[in-house]
Amino acid sequence: EVQLVESGGGLVQPGGSLRLSCAASGFTFTHYWMSWVRQAPGKGLEWVASIKEDGSETYYVDSVKGRFTISRDNGRNSLSLQMNSLRDEDTAMYFCARGGATGGRYAYWGQGTLVTVSS
Amino acid sequence: DIQMTQSPSSLSASVGDRVTITCRASQGISSYLNWYQQKQGKAPKLLISAASSLQSGVPSRFSGSGSGTDFTLTISSLQPDDFATYYCQQSYSSPLTFGGGTKVEI
């Protein structure tokens, strides 16, 4: 059974940092792109970042470029999102999702971890 | 970036109704279009990929069609479990953008 379990969310002040993690199991992690998708309270889904199977390519939505870093540890089947210089508008539920390559789909999702940026 | 526009943004329907949700891309995306269902407080669930390919375990009352710029998600006979928000998403080019969602209410 495919499982994606996020952790690391919480309350942080504007300008602060947070690191999200996603533990993957039930599939061959090294065979898939992985992504982070977020959803602000009461809003729709927004793709945040994606990383290629071997970590050699990463992509970001413009609003987080230079502030967020997606990475993966294929030995530990884990995905991370380092978030720096956080802003109020980064407040959202962050979902880890399997997939992200062009032509593909987000076939599996984690339950999400909530990030709240507030003073 | 490719913009995805869904309509309507919300709709009210009854059990047994036929429901149609449309999604329009700002440029041609061939059949690189996926549909997701999201229930309140839950993660999205993939329903349909490549515009019309029903995922395993998804009831056959769901169907998708379209190519190019115009796409449709149809629920042939709405069931109580189907009340949720539905999103389209293009995978033709990065960033893989989502539509704004369609909330299906009783």
mmCIF file with all atom_site columns, C-alpha atoms in Angstrom:
data_model
loop_
_atom_site.group_PDB
_atom_site.id
_atom_site.type_symbol
_atom_site.label_atom_id
_atom_site.label_alt_id
_atom_site.label_comp_id
_atom_site.label_asym_id
_atom_site.label_entity_id
_atom_site.label_seq_id
_atom_site.pdbx_PDB_ins_code
_atom_site.Cartn_x
_atom_site.Cartn_y
_atom_site.Cartn_z
_atom_site.occupancy
_atom_site.B_iso_or_equiv
_atom_site.pdbx_formal_charge
_atom_site.auth_seq_id
_atom_site.auth_comp_id
_atom_site.auth_asym_id
_atom_site.auth_atom_id
_atom_site.pdbx_PDB_model_num
ATOM 1   C CA . GLU A 1 1   ? 0.000   0.000  0.000   1.00 0.00 ? 1   GLU A CA 1
ATOM 2   C CA . VAL A 1 2   ? 1.351   3.388  -0.988  1.00 0.00 ? 2   VAL A CA 1
ATOM 3   C CA . GLN A 1 3   ? 1.726   5.718  1.977   1.00 0.00 ? 3   GLN A CA 1
ATOM 4   C CA . LEU A 1 4   ? 2.925   9.300  2.171   1.00 0.00 ? 4   LEU A CA 1
ATOM 5   C CA . VAL A 1 5   ? 3.176   10.784 5.652   1.00 0.00 ? 5   VAL A CA 1
ATOM 6   C CA . GLU A 1 6   ? 4.014   14.461 6.099   1.00 0.00 ? 6   GLU A CA 1
ATOM 7   C CA . SER A 1 7   ? 5.392   16.084 9.219   1.00 0.00 ? 7   SER A CA 1
ATOM 8   C CA . GLY A 1 8   ? 7.012   19.300 10.322  1.00 0.00 ? 8   GLY A CA 1
ATOM 9   C CA . GLY A 1 9   ? 4.198   21.799 10.048  1.00 0.00 ? 9   GLY A CA 1
ATOM 10  C CA . GLY A 1 10  ? 3.389   24.325 12.736  1.00 0.00 ? 10  GLY A CA 1
ATOM 11  C CA . LEU A 1 11  ? 3.131   27.970 13.696  1.00 0.00 ? 11  LEU A CA 1
ATOM 12  C CA . VAL A 1 12  ? 5.984   30.236 12.634  1.00 0.00 ? 12  VAL A CA 1
ATOM 13  C CA . GLN A 1 13  ? 6.471   33.995 12.597  1.00 0.00 ? 13  GLN A CA 1
ATOM 14  C CA . PRO A 1 14  ? 6.835   35.915 9.336   1.00 0.00 ? 14  PRO A CA 1
ATOM 15  C CA . GLY A 1 15  ? 10.426  35.731 8.176   1.00 0.00 ? 15  GLY A CA 1
ATOM 16  C CA . GLY A 1 16  ? 10.958  32.441 9.946   1.00 0.00 ? 16  GLY A CA 1
ATOM 17  C CA . SER A 1 17  ? 11.855  29.003 8.626   1.00 0.00 ? 17  SER A CA 1
ATOM 18  C CA . LEU A 1 18  ? 10.330  25.556 8.691   1.00 0.00 ? 18  LEU A CA 1
ATOM 19  C CA . ARG A 1 19  ? 11.294  22.203 7.236   1.00 0.00 ? 19  ARG A CA 1
ATOM 20  C CA . LEU A 1 20  ? 8.627   19.792 6.071   1.00 0.00 ? 20  LEU A CA 1
ATOM 21  C CA . SER A 1 21  ? 9.257   16.093 5.603   1.00 0.00 ? 21  SER A CA 1
ATOM 22  C CA . CYS A 1 22  ? 7.402   13.334 3.810   1.00 0.00 ? 22  CYS A CA 1
ATOM 23  C CA . ALA A 1 23  ? 8.052   9.657  4.502   1.00 0.00 ? 23  ALA A CA 1
ATOM 24  C CA . ALA A 1 24  ? 7.194   7.423  1.566   1.00 0.00 ? 24  ALA A CA 1
ATOM 25  C CA . SER A 1 25  ? 6.509   3.693  1.570   1.00 0.00 ? 25  SER A CA 1
ATOM 26  C CA . GLY A 1 26  ? 4.786   1.026  -0.484  1.00 0.00 ? 26  GLY A CA 1
ATOM 27  C CA . PHE A 1 27  ? 6.429   1.860  -3.818  1.00 0.00 ? 27  PHE A CA 1
ATOM 28  C CA . THR A 1 28  ? 9.868   2.198  -5.383  1.00 0.00 ? 28  THR A CA 1
ATOM 29  C CA . PHE A 1 29  ? 10.648  5.762  -4.382  1.00 0.00 ? 29  PHE A CA 1
ATOM 30  C CA . THR A 1 30  ? 13.485  6.161  -6.877  1.00 0.00 ? 30  THR A CA 1
ATOM 31  C CA . HIS A 1 31  ? 11.122  5.567  -9.814  1.00 0.00 ? 31  HIS A CA 1
ATOM 32  C CA . TYR A 1 32  ? 8.982   8.648  -9.293  1.00 0.00 ? 32  TYR A CA 1
ATOM 33  C CA . TRP A 1 33  ? 9.035   12.398 -9.374  1.00 0.00 ? 33  TRP A CA 1
ATOM 34  C CA . MET A 1 34  ? 7.764   13.856 -6.111  1.00 0.00 ? 34  MET A CA 1
ATOM 35  C CA . SER A 1 35  ? 6.023   17.143 -5.433  1.00 0.00 ? 35  SER A CA 1
ATOM 36  C CA . TRP A 1 36  ? 4.625   19.484 -2.823  1.00 0.00 ? 36  TRP A CA 1
ATOM 37  C CA . VAL A 1 37  ? 1.179   20.974 -3.374  1.00 0.00 ? 37  VAL A CA 1
ATOM 38  C CA . ARG A 1 38  ? -0.426  23.452 -0.986  1.00 0.00 ? 38  ARG A CA 1
ATOM 39  C CA . GLN A 1 39  ? -3.887  24.695 -0.197  1.00 0.00 ? 39  GLN A CA 1
ATOM 40  C CA . ALA A 1 40  ? -4.515  27.940 1.631   1.00 0.00 ? 40  ALA A CA 1
ATOM 41  C CA . PRO A 1 41  ? -7.514  27.923 3.995   1.00 0.00 ? 41  PRO A CA 1
ATOM 42  C CA . GLY A 1 42  ? -10.722 27.876 1.947   1.00 0.00 ? 42  GLY A CA 1
ATOM 43  C CA . LYS A 1 43  ? -8.825  28.089 -1.330  1.00 0.00 ? 43  LYS A CA 1
ATOM 44  C CA . GLY A 1 44  ? -7.876  25.814 -4.205  1.00 0.00 ? 44  GLY A CA 1
ATOM 45  C CA . LEU A 1 45  ? -4.841  23.674 -4.879  1.00 0.00 ? 45  LEU A CA 1
ATOM 46  C CA . GLU A 1 46  ? -1.511  25.244 -5.823  1.00 0.00 ? 46  GLU A CA 1
ATOM 47  C CA . TRP A 1 47  ? 1.527   23.318 -7.021  1.00 0.00 ? 47  TRP A CA 1
ATOM 48  C CA . VAL A 1 48  ? 4.627   24.434 -5.072  1.00 0.00 ? 48  VAL A CA 1
ATOM 49  C CA . ALA A 1 49  ? 7.623   22.377 -6.162  1.00 0.00 ? 49  ALA A CA 1
ATOM 50  C CA . SER A 1 50  ? 8.686   19.155 -7.857  1.00 0.00 ? 50  SER A CA 1
ATOM 51  C CA . ILE A 1 51  ? 11.849  17.070 -7.952  1.00 0.00 ? 51  ILE A CA 1
ATOM 52  C CA . LYS A 1 52  ? 13.007  14.480 -10.453 1.00 0.00 ? 52  LYS A CA 1
ATOM 53  C CA . GLU A 1 53  ? 13.580  10.848 -9.499  1.00 0.00 ? 53  GLU A CA 1
ATOM 54  C CA . ASP A 1 54  ? 17.328  11.270 -8.955  1.00 0.00 ? 54  ASP A CA 1
ATOM 55  C CA . GLY A 1 55  ? 17.113  14.798 -7.581  1.00 0.00 ? 55  GLY A CA 1
ATOM 56  C CA . SER A 1 56  ? 18.939  16.262 -10.578 1.00 0.00 ? 56  SER A CA 1
ATOM 57  C CA . GLU A 1 57  ? 16.113  18.633 -11.521 1.00 0.00 ? 57  GLU A CA 1
ATOM 58  C CA . THR A 1 58  ? 13.888  20.795 -9.363  1.00 0.00 ? 58  THR A CA 1
ATOM 59  C CA . TYR A 1 59  ? 11.090  23.201 -10.226 1.00 0.00 ? 59  TYR A CA 1
ATOM 60  C CA . TYR A 1 60  ? 9.259   25.837 -8.196  1.00 0.00 ? 60  TYR A CA 1
ATOM 61  C CA . VAL A 1 61  ? 6.259   28.107 -8.483  1.00 0.00 ? 61  VAL A CA 1
ATOM 62  C CA . ASP A 1 62  ? 7.443   31.680 -8.942  1.00 0.00 ? 62  ASP A CA 1
ATOM 63  C CA . SER A 1 63  ? 6.142   32.838 -5.551  1.00 0.00 ? 63  SER A CA 1
ATOM 64  C CA . VAL A 1 64  ? 8.531   30.549 -3.626  1.00 0.00 ? 64  VAL A CA 1
ATOM 65  C CA . LYS A 1 65  ? 11.628  30.662 -5.826  1.00 0.00 ? 65  LYS A CA 1
ATOM 66  C CA . GLY A 1 66  ? 14.684  31.604 -3.805  1.00 0.00 ? 66  GLY A CA 1
ATOM 67  C CA . ARG A 1 67  ? 12.882  30.917 -0.511  1.00 0.00 ? 67  ARG A CA 1
ATOM 68  C CA . PHE A 1 68  ? 11.922  27.235 -0.667  1.00 0.00 ? 68  PHE A CA 1
ATOM 69  C CA . THR A 1 69  ? 14.130  24.241 -1.470  1.00 0.00 ? 69  THR A CA 1
ATOM 70  C CA . ILE A 1 70  ? 12.805  20.798 -2.344  1.00 0.00 ? 70  ILE A CA 1
ATOM 71  C CA . SER A 1 71  ? 15.090  17.825 -1.808  1.00 0.00 ? 71  SER A CA 1
ATOM 72  C CA . ARG A 1 72  ? 14.936  14.071 -1.472  1.00 0.00 ? 72  ARG A CA 1
ATOM 73  C CA . ASP A 1 73  ? 16.887  11.306 0.225   1.00 0.00 ? 73  ASP A CA 1
ATOM 74  C CA . ASN A 1 74  ? 16.452  8.215  -1.899  1.00 0.00 ? 74  ASN A CA 1
ATOM 75  C CA . GLY A 1 75  ? 18.242  6.070  0.662   1.00 0.00 ? 75  GLY A CA 1
ATOM 76  C CA . ARG A 1 76  ? 15.644  6.965  3.274   1.00 0.00 ? 76  ARG A CA 1
ATOM 77  C CA . ASN A 1 77  ? 12.622  7.231  0.913   1.00 0.00 ? 77  ASN A CA 1
ATOM 78  C CA . SER A 1 78  ? 11.982  10.746 2.089   1.00 0.00 ? 78  SER A CA 1
ATOM 79  C CA . LEU A 1 79  ? 11.089  14.104 0.590   1.00 0.00 ? 79  LEU A CA 1
ATOM 80  C CA . SER A 1 80  ? 11.708  17.473 2.194   1.00 0.00 ? 80  SER A CA 1
ATOM 81  C CA . LEU A 1 81  ? 10.752  21.091 1.733   1.00 0.00 ? 81  LEU A CA 1
ATOM 82  C CA . GLN A 1 82  ? 12.934  23.702 3.390   1.00 0.00 ? 82  GLN A CA 1
ATOM 83  C CA . MET A 1 83  ? 10.950  26.914 3.709   1.00 0.00 ? 83  MET A CA 1
ATOM 84  C CA . ASN A 1 84  ? 12.765  30.155 4.532   1.00 0.00 ? 84  ASN A CA 1
ATOM 85  C CA . SER A 1 85  ? 11.652  33.786 4.718   1.00 0.00 ? 85  SER A CA 1
ATOM 86  C CA . LEU A 1 86  ? 8.095   32.660 5.294   1.00 0.00 ? 86  LEU A CA 1
ATOM 87  C CA . ARG A 1 87  ? 5.268   35.068 4.551   1.00 0.00 ? 87  ARG A CA 1
ATOM 88  C CA . ASP A 1 88  ? 1.655   35.291 5.695   1.00 0.00 ? 88  ASP A CA 1
ATOM 89  C CA . GLU A 1 89  ? 0.582   34.074 2.253   1.00 0.00 ? 89  GLU A CA 1
ATOM 90  C CA . ASP A 1 90  ? 2.493   30.823 2.728   1.00 0.00 ? 90  ASP A CA 1
ATOM 91  C CA . THR A 1 91  ? -0.079  29.772 5.318   1.00 0.00 ? 91  THR A CA 1
ATOM 92  C CA . ALA A 1 92  ? -1.593  26.566 3.952   1.00 0.00 ? 92  ALA A CA 1
ATOM 93  C CA . MET A 1 93  ? -1.961  22.841 4.221   1.00 0.00 ? 93  MET A CA 1
ATOM 94  C CA . TYR A 1 94  ? 1.047   21.324 2.472   1.00 0.00 ? 94  TYR A CA 1
ATOM 95  C CA . PHE A 1 95  ? 0.565   17.994 0.732   1.00 0.00 ? 95  PHE A CA 1
ATOM 96  C CA . CYS A 1 96  ? 3.271   15.615 -0.408  1.00 0.00 ? 96  CYS A CA 1
ATOM 97  C CA . ALA A 1 97  ? 2.288   13.956 -3.695  1.00 0.00 ? 97  ALA A CA 1
ATOM 98  C CA . ARG A 1 98  ? 3.762   11.265 -5.896  1.00 0.00 ? 98  ARG A CA 1
ATOM 99  C CA . GLY A 1 99  ? 4.277   12.585 -9.373  1.00 0.00 ? 99  GLY A CA 1
ATOM 100 C CA . GLY A 1 100 ? 5.014   15.919 -10.948 1.00 0.00 ? 100 GLY A CA 1
ATOM 101 C CA . ALA A 1 101 ? 6.618   15.183 -14.274 1.00 0.00 ? 101 ALA A CA 1
ATOM 102 C CA . THR A 1 102 ? 5.028   16.707 -17.339 1.00 0.00 ? 102 THR A CA 1
ATOM 103 C CA . GLY A 1 103 ? 2.612   14.225 -18.823 1.00 0.00 ? 103 GLY A CA 1
ATOM 104 C CA . GLY A 1 104 ? 2.030   12.623 -15.466 1.00 0.00 ? 104 GLY A CA 1
ATOM 105 C CA . ARG A 1 105 ? -0.400  12.842 -12.593 1.00 0.00 ? 105 ARG A CA 1
ATOM 106 C CA . TYR A 1 106 ? -0.497  13.069 -8.788  1.00 0.00 ? 106 TYR A CA 1
ATOM 107 C CA . ALA A 1 107 ? -1.584  9.510  -8.186  1.00 0.00 ? 107 ALA A CA 1
ATOM 108 C CA . TYR A 1 108 ? -1.074  9.469  -4.413  1.00 0.00 ? 108 TYR A CA 1
ATOM 109 C CA . TRP A 1 109 ? -1.208  12.142 -1.748  1.00 0.00 ? 109 TRP A CA 1
ATOM 110 C CA . GLY A 1 110 ? -0.328  12.402 1.908   1.00 0.00 ? 110 GLY A CA 1
ATOM 111 C CA . GLN A 1 111 ? -2.784  13.683 4.499   1.00 0.00 ? 111 GLN A CA 1
ATOM 112 C CA . GLY A 1 112 ? -1.083  17.066 4.652   1.00 0.00 ? 112 GLY A CA 1
ATOM 113 C CA . THR A 1 113 ? 0.702   19.132 7.274   1.00 0.00 ? 113 THR A CA 1
ATOM 114 C CA . LEU A 1 114 ? -0.498  22.610 8.259   1.00 0.00 ? 114 LEU A CA 1
ATOM 115 C CA . VAL A 1 115 ? 1.830   25.582 8.127   1.00 0.00 ? 115 VAL A CA 1
ATOM 116 C CA . THR A 1 116 ? 0.630   28.777 9.771   1.00 0.00 ? 116 THR A CA 1
ATOM 117 C CA . VAL A 1 117 ? 2.659   31.946 9.350   1.00 0.00 ? 117 VAL A CA 1
ATOM 118 C CA . SER A 1 118 ? 1.541   34.556 11.834  1.00 0.00 ? 118 SER A CA 1
ATOM 119 C CA . SER A 1 119 ? 2.934   36.949 14.407  1.00 0.00 ? 119 SER A CA 1
ATOM 120 C CA . ASP B 2 1   ? 1.939   29.476 -17.524 1.00 0.00 ? 1   ASP B CA 1
ATOM 121 C CA . ILE B 2 2   ? -1.155  27.618 -18.677 1.00 0.00 ? 2   ILE B CA 1
ATOM 122 C CA . GLN B 2 3   ? -4.299  28.879 -16.964 1.00 0.00 ? 3   GLN B CA 1
ATOM 123 C CA . MET B 2 4   ? -7.071  26.396 -16.154 1.00 0.00 ? 4   MET B CA 1
ATOM 124 C CA . THR B 2 5   ? -10.597 27.739 -15.806 1.00 0.00 ? 5   THR B CA 1
ATOM 125 C CA . GLN B 2 6   ? -13.358 25.602 -14.334 1.00 0.00 ? 6   GLN B CA 1
ATOM 126 C CA . SER B 2 7   ? -17.060 26.256 -14.507 1.00 0.00 ? 7   SER B CA 1
ATOM 127 C CA . PRO B 2 8   ? -19.213 26.503 -12.624 1.00 0.00 ? 8   PRO B CA 1
ATOM 128 C CA . SER B 2 9   ? -17.368 27.332 -9.393  1.00 0.00 ? 9   SER B CA 1
ATOM 129 C CA . SER B 2 10  ? -20.193 25.689 -7.484  1.00 0.00 ? 10  SER B CA 1
ATOM 130 C CA . LEU B 2 11  ? -23.410 23.881 -8.212  1.00 0.00 ? 11  LEU B CA 1
ATOM 131 C CA . SER B 2 12  ? -26.331 22.456 -6.327  1.00 0.00 ? 12  SER B CA 1
ATOM 132 C CA . ALA B 2 13  ? -27.670 19.085 -7.336  1.00 0.00 ? 13  ALA B CA 1
ATOM 133 C CA . SER B 2 14  ? -29.741 16.193 -6.058  1.00 0.00 ? 14  SER B CA 1
ATOM 134 C CA . VAL B 2 15  ? -29.003 12.513 -5.723  1.00 0.00 ? 15  VAL B CA 1
ATOM 135 C CA . GLY B 2 16  ? -29.551 10.892 -9.108  1.00 0.00 ? 16  GLY B CA 1
ATOM 136 C CA . ASP B 2 17  ? -28.834 14.045 -11.119 1.00 0.00 ? 17  ASP B CA 1
ATOM 137 C CA . ARG B 2 18  ? -26.461 14.093 -14.061 1.00 0.00 ? 18  ARG B CA 1
ATOM 138 C CA . VAL B 2 19  ? -23.690 16.596 -13.320 1.00 0.00 ? 19  VAL B CA 1
ATOM 139 C CA . THR B 2 20  ? -21.261 18.134 -15.797 1.00 0.00 ? 20  THR B CA 1
ATOM 140 C CA . ILE B 2 21  ? -18.200 20.199 -14.893 1.00 0.00 ? 21  ILE B CA 1
ATOM 141 C CA . THR B 2 22  ? -16.123 21.917 -17.552 1.00 0.00 ? 22  THR B CA 1
ATOM 142 C CA . CYS B 2 23  ? -12.470 22.875 -17.613 1.00 0.00 ? 23  CYS B CA 1
ATOM 143 C CA . ARG B 2 24  ? -10.850 25.117 -20.183 1.00 0.00 ? 24  ARG B CA 1
ATOM 144 C CA . ALA B 2 25  ? -7.123  25.524 -20.769 1.00 0.00 ? 25  ALA B CA 1
ATOM 145 C CA . SER B 2 26  ? -5.616  28.810 -21.910 1.00 0.00 ? 26  SER B CA 1
ATOM 146 C CA . GLN B 2 27  ? -3.761  26.929 -24.651 1.00 0.00 ? 27  GLN B CA 1
ATOM 147 C CA . GLY B 2 28  ? -3.905  23.483 -26.176 1.00 0.00 ? 28  GLY B CA 1
ATOM 148 C CA . ILE B 2 29  ? -2.820  20.710 -23.839 1.00 0.00 ? 29  ILE B CA 1
ATOM 149 C CA . SER B 2 30  ? -3.689  17.663 -25.961 1.00 0.00 ? 30  SER B CA 1
ATOM 150 C CA . SER B 2 31  ? -5.101  15.118 -23.478 1.00 0.00 ? 31  SER B CA 1
ATOM 151 C CA . TYR B 2 32  ? -2.809  16.003 -20.592 1.00 0.00 ? 32  TYR B CA 1
ATOM 152 C CA . LEU B 2 33  ? -5.673  16.670 -18.206 1.00 0.00 ? 33  LEU B CA 1
ATOM 153 C CA . ASN B 2 34  ? -6.372  15.066 -14.833 1.00 0.00 ? 34  ASN B CA 1
ATOM 154 C CA . TRP B 2 35  ? -9.395  15.289 -12.529 1.00 0.00 ? 35  TRP B CA 1
ATOM 155 C CA . TYR B 2 36  ? -9.321  15.089 -8.728  1.00 0.00 ? 36  TYR B CA 1
ATOM 156 C CA . GLN B 2 37  ? -11.989 14.862 -6.054  1.00 0.00 ? 37  GLN B CA 1
ATOM 157 C CA . GLN B 2 38  ? -11.440 16.459 -2.656  1.00 0.00 ? 38  GLN B CA 1
ATOM 158 C CA . LYS B 2 39  ? -13.692 16.022 0.322   1.00 0.00 ? 39  LYS B CA 1
ATOM 159 C CA . GLN B 2 40  ? -13.647 18.474 3.204   1.00 0.00 ? 40  GLN B CA 1
ATOM 160 C CA . GLY B 2 41  ? -10.546 18.084 5.337   1.00 0.00 ? 41  GLY B CA 1
ATOM 161 C CA . LYS B 2 42  ? -9.090  15.340 3.168   1.00 0.00 ? 42  LYS B CA 1
ATOM 162 C CA . ALA B 2 43  ? -6.365  15.022 0.562   1.00 0.00 ? 43  ALA B CA 1
ATOM 163 C CA . PRO B 2 44  ? -7.347  15.108 -3.114  1.00 0.00 ? 44  PRO B CA 1
ATOM 164 C CA . LYS B 2 45  ? -7.983  11.804 -4.845  1.00 0.00 ? 45  LYS B CA 1
ATOM 165 C CA . LEU B 2 46  ? -7.140  11.149 -8.488  1.00 0.00 ? 46  LEU B CA 1
ATOM 166 C CA . LEU B 2 47  ? -10.270 10.200 -10.433 1.00 0.00 ? 47  LEU B CA 1
ATOM 167 C CA . ILE B 2 48  ? -9.335  10.476 -14.090 1.00 0.00 ? 48  ILE B CA 1
ATOM 168 C CA . SER B 2 49  ? -6.029  10.875 -15.897 1.00 0.00 ? 49  SER B CA 1
ATOM 169 C CA . ALA B 2 50  ? -5.200  11.646 -19.512 1.00 0.00 ? 50  ALA B CA 1
ATOM 170 C CA . ALA B 2 51  ? -8.605  13.277 -19.915 1.00 0.00 ? 51  ALA B CA 1
ATOM 171 C CA . SER B 2 52  ? -10.634 10.068 -19.967 1.00 0.00 ? 52  SER B CA 1
ATOM 172 C CA . SER B 2 53  ? -8.797  7.232  -18.214 1.00 0.00 ? 53  SER B CA 1
ATOM 173 C CA . LEU B 2 54  ? -10.716 6.181  -15.115 1.00 0.00 ? 54  LEU B CA 1
ATOM 174 C CA . GLN B 2 55  ? -8.507  5.233  -12.206 1.00 0.00 ? 55  GLN B CA 1
ATOM 175 C CA . SER B 2 56  ? -8.819  1.798  -10.632 1.00 0.00 ? 56  SER B CA 1
ATOM 176 C CA . GLY B 2 57  ? -11.558 1.694  -8.032  1.00 0.00 ? 57  GLY B CA 1
ATOM 177 C CA . VAL B 2 58  ? -13.325 4.821  -9.224  1.00 0.00 ? 58  VAL B CA 1
ATOM 178 C CA . PRO B 2 59  ? -17.020 4.208  -9.926  1.00 0.00 ? 59  PRO B CA 1
ATOM 179 C CA . SER B 2 60  ? -18.033 4.035  -13.574 1.00 0.00 ? 60  SER B CA 1
ATOM 180 C CA . ARG B 2 61  ? -20.562 6.852  -13.095 1.00 0.00 ? 61  ARG B CA 1
ATOM 181 C CA . PHE B 2 62  ? -17.556 9.176  -13.429 1.00 0.00 ? 62  PHE B CA 1
ATOM 182 C CA . SER B 2 63  ? -16.304 9.890  -16.934 1.00 0.00 ? 63  SER B CA 1
ATOM 183 C CA . GLY B 2 64  ? -14.059 12.418 -18.598 1.00 0.00 ? 64  GLY B CA 1
ATOM 184 C CA . SER B 2 65  ? -13.804 13.695 -22.125 1.00 0.00 ? 65  SER B CA 1
ATOM 185 C CA . GLY B 2 66  ? -12.168 16.353 -24.246 1.00 0.00 ? 66  GLY B CA 1
ATOM 186 C CA . SER B 2 67  ? -8.860  17.299 -25.792 1.00 0.00 ? 67  SER B CA 1
ATOM 187 C CA . GLY B 2 68  ? -7.062  20.453 -26.795 1.00 0.00 ? 68  GLY B CA 1
ATOM 188 C CA . THR B 2 69  ? -8.521  23.212 -24.649 1.00 0.00 ? 69  THR B CA 1
ATOM 189 C CA . ASP B 2 70  ? -11.958 22.008 -23.553 1.00 0.00 ? 70  ASP B CA 1
ATOM 190 C CA . PHE B 2 71  ? -12.633 19.181 -21.134 1.00 0.00 ? 71  PHE B CA 1
ATOM 191 C CA . THR B 2 72  ? -15.587 17.753 -19.244 1.00 0.00 ? 72  THR B CA 1
ATOM 192 C CA . LEU B 2 73  ? -16.066 15.686 -16.101 1.00 0.00 ? 73  LEU B CA 1
ATOM 193 C CA . THR B 2 74  ? -19.462 13.993 -15.955 1.00 0.00 ? 74  THR B CA 1
ATOM 194 C CA . ILE B 2 75  ? -21.132 12.206 -13.066 1.00 0.00 ? 75  ILE B CA 1
ATOM 195 C CA . SER B 2 76  ? -23.951 10.234 -14.644 1.00 0.00 ? 76  SER B CA 1
ATOM 196 C CA . SER B 2 77  ? -26.029 9.729  -11.504 1.00 0.00 ? 77  SER B CA 1
ATOM 197 C CA . LEU B 2 78  ? -24.919 11.731 -8.480  1.00 0.00 ? 78  LEU B CA 1
ATOM 198 C CA . GLN B 2 79  ? -24.562 9.723  -5.275  1.00 0.00 ? 79  GLN B CA 1
ATOM 199 C CA . PRO B 2 80  ? -24.363 10.979 -1.679  1.00 0.00 ? 80  PRO B CA 1
ATOM 200 C CA . ASP B 2 81  ? -20.640 10.152 -1.582  1.00 0.00 ? 81  ASP B CA 1
ATOM 201 C CA . ASP B 2 82  ? -19.985 12.439 -4.557  1.00 0.00 ? 82  ASP B CA 1
ATOM 202 C CA . PHE B 2 83  ? -20.618 15.721 -2.786  1.00 0.00 ? 83  PHE B CA 1
ATOM 203 C CA . ALA B 2 84  ? -17.147 17.243 -2.837  1.00 0.00 ? 84  ALA B CA 1
ATOM 204 C CA . THR B 2 85  ? -14.952 19.714 -4.676  1.00 0.00 ? 85  THR B CA 1
ATOM 205 C CA . TYR B 2 86  ? -13.535 18.715 -8.042  1.00 0.00 ? 86  TYR B CA 1
ATOM 206 C CA . TYR B 2 87  ? -10.327 20.069 -9.599  1.00 0.00 ? 87  TYR B CA 1
ATOM 207 C CA . CYS B 2 88  ? -8.869  19.741 -13.058 1.00 0.00 ? 88  CYS B CA 1
ATOM 208 C CA . GLN B 2 89  ? -5.099  19.890 -13.546 1.00 0.00 ? 89  GLN B CA 1
ATOM 209 C CA . GLN B 2 90  ? -2.991  20.108 -16.673 1.00 0.00 ? 90  GLN B CA 1
ATOM 210 C CA . SER B 2 91  ? 0.229   18.134 -16.992 1.00 0.00 ? 91  SER B CA 1
ATOM 211 C CA . TYR B 2 92  ? 1.193   19.394 -20.464 1.00 0.00 ? 92  TYR B CA 1
ATOM 212 C CA . SER B 2 93  ? 3.842   21.801 -19.217 1.00 0.00 ? 93  SER B CA 1
ATOM 213 C CA . SER B 2 94  ? 5.400   23.015 -15.991 1.00 0.00 ? 94  SER B CA 1
ATOM 214 C CA . PRO B 2 95  ? 4.058   24.474 -13.764 1.00 0.00 ? 95  PRO B CA 1
ATOM 215 C CA . LEU B 2 96  ? 1.371   21.787 -13.521 1.00 0.00 ? 96  LEU B CA 1
ATOM 216 C CA . THR B 2 97  ? -1.514  24.132 -12.824 1.00 0.00 ? 97  THR B CA 1
ATOM 217 C CA . PHE B 2 98  ? -4.882  23.378 -11.290 1.00 0.00 ? 98  PHE B CA 1
ATOM 218 C CA . GLY B 2 99  ? -8.275  24.823 -12.027 1.00 0.00 ? 99  GLY B CA 1
ATOM 219 C CA . GLY B 2 100 ? -10.023 26.816 -9.326  1.00 0.00 ? 100 GLY B CA 1
ATOM 220 C CA . GLY B 2 101 ? -12.317 23.959 -8.343  1.00 0.00 ? 101 GLY B CA 1
ATOM 221 C CA . THR B 2 102 ? -16.025 23.172 -8.559  1.00 0.00 ? 102 THR B CA 1
ATOM 222 C CA . LYS B 2 103 ? -17.903 22.551 -5.336  1.00 0.00 ? 103 LYS B CA 1
ATOM 223 C CA . VAL B 2 104 ? -20.797 20.126 -5.739  1.00 0.00 ? 104 VAL B CA 1
ATOM 224 C CA . GLU B 2 105 ? -23.384 20.684 -3.021  1.00 0.00 ? 105 GLU B CA 1
ATOM 225 C CA . ILE B 2 106 ? -26.711 19.212 -2.141  1.00 0.00 ? 106 ILE B CA 1
#
